[in-house]
mmCIF file of C-alpha atoms in Angstrom:
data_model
loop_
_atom_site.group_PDB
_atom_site.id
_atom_site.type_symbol
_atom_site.label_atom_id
_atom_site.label_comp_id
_atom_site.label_asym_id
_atom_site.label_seq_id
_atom_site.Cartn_x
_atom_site.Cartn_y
_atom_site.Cartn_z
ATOM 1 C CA UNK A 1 172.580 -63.257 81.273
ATOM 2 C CA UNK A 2 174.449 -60.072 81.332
ATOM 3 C CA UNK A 3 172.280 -57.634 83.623
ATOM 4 C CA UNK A 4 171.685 -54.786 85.931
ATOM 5 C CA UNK A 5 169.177 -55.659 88.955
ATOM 6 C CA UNK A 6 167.729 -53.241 91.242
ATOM 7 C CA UNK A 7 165.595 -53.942 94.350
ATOM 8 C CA UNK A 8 162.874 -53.257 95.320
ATOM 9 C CA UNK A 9 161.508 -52.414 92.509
ATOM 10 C CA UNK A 10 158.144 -50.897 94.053
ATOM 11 C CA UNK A 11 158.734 -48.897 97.383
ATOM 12 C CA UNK A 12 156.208 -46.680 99.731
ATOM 13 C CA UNK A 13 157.552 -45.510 102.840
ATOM 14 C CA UNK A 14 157.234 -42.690 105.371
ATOM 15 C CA UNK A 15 159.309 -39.466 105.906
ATOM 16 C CA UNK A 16 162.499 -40.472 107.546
ATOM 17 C CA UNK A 17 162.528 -43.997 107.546
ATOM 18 C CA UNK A 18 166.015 -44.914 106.483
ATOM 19 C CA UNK A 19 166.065 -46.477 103.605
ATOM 20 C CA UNK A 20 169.004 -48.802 100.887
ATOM 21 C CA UNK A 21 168.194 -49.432 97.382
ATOM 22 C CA UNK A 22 170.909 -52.240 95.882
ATOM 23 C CA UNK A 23 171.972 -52.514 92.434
ATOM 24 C CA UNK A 24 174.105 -55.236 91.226
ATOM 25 C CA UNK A 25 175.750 -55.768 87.644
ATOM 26 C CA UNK A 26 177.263 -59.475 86.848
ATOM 27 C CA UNK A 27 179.581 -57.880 83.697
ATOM 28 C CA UNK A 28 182.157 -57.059 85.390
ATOM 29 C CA UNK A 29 181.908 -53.385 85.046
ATOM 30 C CA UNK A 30 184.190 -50.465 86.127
ATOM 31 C CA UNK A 31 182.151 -47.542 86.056
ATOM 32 C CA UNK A 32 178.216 -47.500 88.129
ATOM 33 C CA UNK A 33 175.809 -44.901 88.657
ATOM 34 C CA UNK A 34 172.751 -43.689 89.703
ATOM 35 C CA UNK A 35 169.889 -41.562 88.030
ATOM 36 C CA UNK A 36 166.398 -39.888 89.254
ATOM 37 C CA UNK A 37 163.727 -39.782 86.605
ATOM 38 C CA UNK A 38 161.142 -36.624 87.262
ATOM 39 C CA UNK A 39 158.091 -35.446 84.833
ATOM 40 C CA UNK A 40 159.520 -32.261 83.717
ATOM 41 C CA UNK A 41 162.857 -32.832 84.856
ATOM 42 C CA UNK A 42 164.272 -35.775 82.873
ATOM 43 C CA UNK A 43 167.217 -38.075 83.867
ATOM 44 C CA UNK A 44 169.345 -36.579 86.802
ATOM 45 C CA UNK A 45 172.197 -37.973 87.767
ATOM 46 C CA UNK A 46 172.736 -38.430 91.595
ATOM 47 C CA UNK A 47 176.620 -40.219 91.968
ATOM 48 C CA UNK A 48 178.647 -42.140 90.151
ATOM 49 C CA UNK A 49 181.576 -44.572 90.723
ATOM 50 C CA UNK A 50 184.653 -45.063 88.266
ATOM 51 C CA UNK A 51 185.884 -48.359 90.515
ATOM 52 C CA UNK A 52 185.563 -49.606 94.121
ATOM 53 C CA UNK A 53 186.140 -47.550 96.367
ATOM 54 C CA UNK A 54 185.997 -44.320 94.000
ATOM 55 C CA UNK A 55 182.366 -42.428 94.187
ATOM 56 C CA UNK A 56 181.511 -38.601 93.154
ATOM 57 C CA UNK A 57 178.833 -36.634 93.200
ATOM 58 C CA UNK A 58 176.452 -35.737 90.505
ATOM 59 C CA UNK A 59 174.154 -33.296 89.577
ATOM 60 C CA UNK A 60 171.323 -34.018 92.493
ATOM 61 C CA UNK A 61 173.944 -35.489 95.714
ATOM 62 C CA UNK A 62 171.517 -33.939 98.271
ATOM 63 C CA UNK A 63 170.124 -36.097 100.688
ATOM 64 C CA UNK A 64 171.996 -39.614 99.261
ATOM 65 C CA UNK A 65 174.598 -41.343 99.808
ATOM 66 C CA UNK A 66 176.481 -44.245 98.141
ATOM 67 C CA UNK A 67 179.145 -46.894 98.844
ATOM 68 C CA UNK A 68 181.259 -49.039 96.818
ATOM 69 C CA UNK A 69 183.142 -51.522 98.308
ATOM 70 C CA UNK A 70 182.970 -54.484 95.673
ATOM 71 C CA UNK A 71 182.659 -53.793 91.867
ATOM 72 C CA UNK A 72 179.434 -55.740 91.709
ATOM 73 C CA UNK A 73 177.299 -53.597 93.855
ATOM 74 C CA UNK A 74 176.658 -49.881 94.334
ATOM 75 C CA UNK A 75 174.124 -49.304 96.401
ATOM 76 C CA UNK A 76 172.127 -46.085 96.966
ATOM 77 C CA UNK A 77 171.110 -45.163 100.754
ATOM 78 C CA UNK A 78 168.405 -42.456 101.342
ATOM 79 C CA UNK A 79 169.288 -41.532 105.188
ATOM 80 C CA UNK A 80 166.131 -39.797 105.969
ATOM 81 C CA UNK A 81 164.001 -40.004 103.105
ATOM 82 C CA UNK A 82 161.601 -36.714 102.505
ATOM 83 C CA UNK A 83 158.364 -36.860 100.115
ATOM 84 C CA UNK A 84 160.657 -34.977 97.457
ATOM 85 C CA UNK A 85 162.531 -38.043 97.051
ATOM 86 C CA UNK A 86 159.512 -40.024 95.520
ATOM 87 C CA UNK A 87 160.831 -40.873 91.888
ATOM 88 C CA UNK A 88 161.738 -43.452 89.601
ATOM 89 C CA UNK A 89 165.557 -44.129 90.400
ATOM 90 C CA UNK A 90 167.414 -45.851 87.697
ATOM 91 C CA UNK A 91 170.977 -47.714 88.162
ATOM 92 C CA UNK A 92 173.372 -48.053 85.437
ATOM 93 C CA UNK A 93 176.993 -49.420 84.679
ATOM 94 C CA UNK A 94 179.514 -49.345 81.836
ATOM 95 C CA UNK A 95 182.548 -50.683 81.075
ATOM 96 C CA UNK A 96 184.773 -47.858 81.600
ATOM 97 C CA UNK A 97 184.050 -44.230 82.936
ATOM 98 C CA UNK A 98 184.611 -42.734 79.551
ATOM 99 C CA UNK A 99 182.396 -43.016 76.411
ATOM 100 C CA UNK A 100 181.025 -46.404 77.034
ATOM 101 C CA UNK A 101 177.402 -47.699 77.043
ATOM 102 C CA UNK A 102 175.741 -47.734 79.552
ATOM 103 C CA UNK A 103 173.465 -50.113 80.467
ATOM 104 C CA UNK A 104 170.453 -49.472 82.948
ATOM 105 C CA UNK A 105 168.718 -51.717 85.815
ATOM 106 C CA UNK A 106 164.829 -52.063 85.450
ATOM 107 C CA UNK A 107 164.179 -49.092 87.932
ATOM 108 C CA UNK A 108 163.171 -48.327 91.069
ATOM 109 C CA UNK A 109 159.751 -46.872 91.635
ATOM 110 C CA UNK A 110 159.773 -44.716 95.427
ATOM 111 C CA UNK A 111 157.123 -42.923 97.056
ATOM 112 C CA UNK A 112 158.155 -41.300 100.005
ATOM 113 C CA UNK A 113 154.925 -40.444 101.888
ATOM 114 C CA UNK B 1 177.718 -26.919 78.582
ATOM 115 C CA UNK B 2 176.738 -29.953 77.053
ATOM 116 C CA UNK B 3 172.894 -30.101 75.743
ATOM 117 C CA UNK B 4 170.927 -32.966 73.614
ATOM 118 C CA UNK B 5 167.399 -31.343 72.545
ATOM 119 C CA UNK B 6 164.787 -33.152 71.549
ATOM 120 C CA UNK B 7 162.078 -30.691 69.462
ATOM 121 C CA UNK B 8 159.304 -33.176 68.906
ATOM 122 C CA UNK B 9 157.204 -34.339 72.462
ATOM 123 C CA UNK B 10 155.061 -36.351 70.723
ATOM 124 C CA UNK B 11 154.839 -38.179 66.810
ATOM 125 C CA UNK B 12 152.487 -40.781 65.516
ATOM 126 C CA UNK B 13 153.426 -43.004 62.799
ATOM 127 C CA UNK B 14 151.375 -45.882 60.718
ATOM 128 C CA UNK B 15 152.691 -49.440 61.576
ATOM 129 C CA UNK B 16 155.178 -50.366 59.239
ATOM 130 C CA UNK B 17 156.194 -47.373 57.956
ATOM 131 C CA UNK B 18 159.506 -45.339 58.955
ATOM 132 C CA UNK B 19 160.278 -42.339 61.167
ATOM 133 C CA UNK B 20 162.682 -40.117 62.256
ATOM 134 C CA UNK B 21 163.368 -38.726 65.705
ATOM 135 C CA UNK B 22 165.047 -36.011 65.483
ATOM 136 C CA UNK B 23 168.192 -34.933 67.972
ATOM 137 C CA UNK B 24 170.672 -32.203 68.365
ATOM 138 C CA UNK B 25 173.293 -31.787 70.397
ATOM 139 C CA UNK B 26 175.893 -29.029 71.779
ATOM 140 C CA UNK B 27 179.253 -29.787 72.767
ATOM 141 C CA UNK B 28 182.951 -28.126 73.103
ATOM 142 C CA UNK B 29 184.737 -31.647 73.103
ATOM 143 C CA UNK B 30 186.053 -33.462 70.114
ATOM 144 C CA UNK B 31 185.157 -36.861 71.488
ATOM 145 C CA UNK B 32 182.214 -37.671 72.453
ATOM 146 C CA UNK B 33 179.297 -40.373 72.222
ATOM 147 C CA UNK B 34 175.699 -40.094 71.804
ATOM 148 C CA UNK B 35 172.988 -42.583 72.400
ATOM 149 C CA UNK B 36 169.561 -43.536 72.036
ATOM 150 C CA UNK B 37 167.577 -45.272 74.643
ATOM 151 C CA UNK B 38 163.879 -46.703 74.632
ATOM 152 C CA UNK B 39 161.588 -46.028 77.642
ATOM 153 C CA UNK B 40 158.505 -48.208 77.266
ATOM 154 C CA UNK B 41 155.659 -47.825 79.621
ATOM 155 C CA UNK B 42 156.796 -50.105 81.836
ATOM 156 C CA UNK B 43 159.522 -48.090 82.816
ATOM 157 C CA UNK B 44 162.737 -49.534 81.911
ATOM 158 C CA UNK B 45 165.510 -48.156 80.021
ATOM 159 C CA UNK B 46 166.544 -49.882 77.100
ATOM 160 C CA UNK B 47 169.686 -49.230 75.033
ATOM 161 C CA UNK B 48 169.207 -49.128 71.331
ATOM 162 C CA UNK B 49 172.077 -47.327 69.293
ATOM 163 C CA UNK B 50 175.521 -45.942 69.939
ATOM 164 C CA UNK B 51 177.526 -42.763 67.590
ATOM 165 C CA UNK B 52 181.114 -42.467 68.348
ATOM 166 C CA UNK B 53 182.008 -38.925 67.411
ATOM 167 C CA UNK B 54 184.907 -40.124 65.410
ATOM 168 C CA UNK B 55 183.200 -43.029 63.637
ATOM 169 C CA UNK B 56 182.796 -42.163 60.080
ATOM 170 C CA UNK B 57 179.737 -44.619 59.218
ATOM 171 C CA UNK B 58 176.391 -44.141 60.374
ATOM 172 C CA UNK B 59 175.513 -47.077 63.120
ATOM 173 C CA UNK B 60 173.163 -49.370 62.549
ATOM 174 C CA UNK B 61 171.055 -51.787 64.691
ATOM 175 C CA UNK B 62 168.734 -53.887 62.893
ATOM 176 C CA UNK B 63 165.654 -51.760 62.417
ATOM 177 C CA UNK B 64 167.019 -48.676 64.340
ATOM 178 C CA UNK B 65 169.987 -46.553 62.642
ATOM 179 C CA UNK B 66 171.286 -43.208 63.526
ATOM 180 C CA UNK B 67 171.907 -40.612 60.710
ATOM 181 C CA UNK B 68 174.657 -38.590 62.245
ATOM 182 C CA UNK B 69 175.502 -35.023 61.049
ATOM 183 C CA UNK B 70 178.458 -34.113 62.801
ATOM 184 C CA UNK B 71 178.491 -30.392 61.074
ATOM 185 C CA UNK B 72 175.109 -29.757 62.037
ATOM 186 C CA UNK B 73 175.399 -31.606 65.394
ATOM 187 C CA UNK B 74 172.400 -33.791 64.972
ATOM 188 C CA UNK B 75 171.893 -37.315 65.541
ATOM 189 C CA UNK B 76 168.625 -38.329 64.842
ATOM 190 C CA UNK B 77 167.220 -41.957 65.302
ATOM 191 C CA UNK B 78 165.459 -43.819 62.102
ATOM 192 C CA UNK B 79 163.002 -46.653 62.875
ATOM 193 C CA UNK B 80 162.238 -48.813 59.513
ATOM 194 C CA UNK B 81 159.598 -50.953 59.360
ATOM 195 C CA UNK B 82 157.536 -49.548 62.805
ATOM 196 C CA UNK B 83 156.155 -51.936 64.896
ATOM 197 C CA UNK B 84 153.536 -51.739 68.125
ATOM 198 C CA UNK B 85 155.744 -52.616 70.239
ATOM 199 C CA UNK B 86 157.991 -49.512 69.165
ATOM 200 C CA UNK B 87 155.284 -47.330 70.891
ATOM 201 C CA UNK B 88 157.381 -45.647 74.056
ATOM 202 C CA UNK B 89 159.461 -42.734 75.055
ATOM 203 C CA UNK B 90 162.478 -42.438 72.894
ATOM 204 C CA UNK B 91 165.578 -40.668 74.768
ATOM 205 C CA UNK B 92 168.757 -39.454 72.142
ATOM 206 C CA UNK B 93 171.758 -38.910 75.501
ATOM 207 C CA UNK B 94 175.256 -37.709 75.651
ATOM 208 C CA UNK B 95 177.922 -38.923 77.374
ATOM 209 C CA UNK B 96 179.815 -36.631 79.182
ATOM 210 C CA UNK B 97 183.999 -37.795 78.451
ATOM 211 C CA UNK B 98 184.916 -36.357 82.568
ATOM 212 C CA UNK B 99 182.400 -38.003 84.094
ATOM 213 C CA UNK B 100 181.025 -40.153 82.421
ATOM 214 C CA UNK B 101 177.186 -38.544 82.822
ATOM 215 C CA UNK B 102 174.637 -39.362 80.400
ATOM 216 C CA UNK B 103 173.219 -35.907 79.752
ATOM 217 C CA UNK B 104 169.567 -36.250 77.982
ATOM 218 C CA UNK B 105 167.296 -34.659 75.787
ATOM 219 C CA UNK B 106 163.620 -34.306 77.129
ATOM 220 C CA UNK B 107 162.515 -37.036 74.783
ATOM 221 C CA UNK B 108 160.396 -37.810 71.936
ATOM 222 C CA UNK B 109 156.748 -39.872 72.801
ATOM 223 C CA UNK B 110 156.388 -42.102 69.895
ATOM 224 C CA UNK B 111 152.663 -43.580 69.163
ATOM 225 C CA UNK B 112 152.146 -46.872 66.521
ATOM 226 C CA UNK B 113 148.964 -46.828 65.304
ATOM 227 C CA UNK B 114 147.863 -50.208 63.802
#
């Protein structure tokens, strides 16, 4: 089954506890990114990644950081997490970096206490 | 910049009947795509519809179909035939050509009743 998975799903942790969220697609997808869902806010996106080994920032870069090294994964690392990093982090991937759908992983739920 | 807005927070609609979410959008590019996605309350985000700013039909997706008015910029989502199970957070998104950034509207809460 064609997919986007996320883990965890559910996290609570403390302020500064490093901290890697994975995402994985199996469709062989060039282009990966990451969102931040906030009441008031909407979607924000945080990087992105047109292939391995490319990643930019987004709108929200502060206090993440990403890595690509195979296609499949795209993992999001929060370094020292702070409580205004609890949110509901979404990862997505498309074909192509372009006009593409994209396709979202079930979400991340993160409470950063 | 690029903007999707999304006027209506919240719309009920009788089971079975049809409704229309409405979308607009505001671009400077000639190409461009916009989507609709489905937040339940569970959380996840669920693709429902793609417009291709070039294609000259209307899409279509089983019950869901997007009446795009490329003059007016709008690109509002149709549901025939509502069910319960179409009660969620509806999300009409842009995809922005350099990036490749979703940009969405605020989106539209949309209640079944039975």
């Amino acid at each position: 089954e064609a997919q986007v998975t996320q883990n965890p799903r559910y996290l609570i942790t403390v302020t500064g506890k490093k901290l890697t969220v994975t995402c994985s697609q199996n469709m062989n997808h060039e282009y990966m990114s990451w969102y931040r869902q906030d009441p008031g806010l909407g979607l924000r996106q945080i990087y992105y990644s047109m292939n391995v080994e490319v990643t930019d920032k987004g709108d929200v870069p502060e206090g993440y950081k990403v890595s690509r090294k195979e296609k499949r994964n795209f993992p999001l690392i929060l370094e020292s997490p702070s409580p205004n990093q609890t949110s509901l982090y979404f990862c997505a991937s498309s074909k192509q970096g372009s006009l593409d759908t994209q396709y979202f992983g079930p979400g991340t739920r993160l409470t950063v206490l | 910049a690029q903007k999707i807005t999304q006027t209506q927070p919240g719309m009920f609609v009788q089971e079975k009947e049809a409704v229309t979410l409405d979308c607009t959008y505001d671009t400077s590019d000639q190409s461009y795509g916009l989507f609709w996605y489905k937040q339940p309350s569970s959380g996840e985000m669920i693709f429902l519809i793609y417009q291709g700013s070039y294609d000259e039909q209307n899409a279509t997706e089983g019950r869901y179909s997007l009446n795009f008015q490329k003059a007016r910029k709008s690109a509002n989502l149709v549901i025939s035939a509502s069910q319960l199970g179409d009660s969620a957070m509806y999300f009409c998104a842009m995809r922005e050509g350099n990036t490749g950034k979703l940009i969405f509207g605020q989106g539209t809460t949309l209640q079944v009743k039975p």
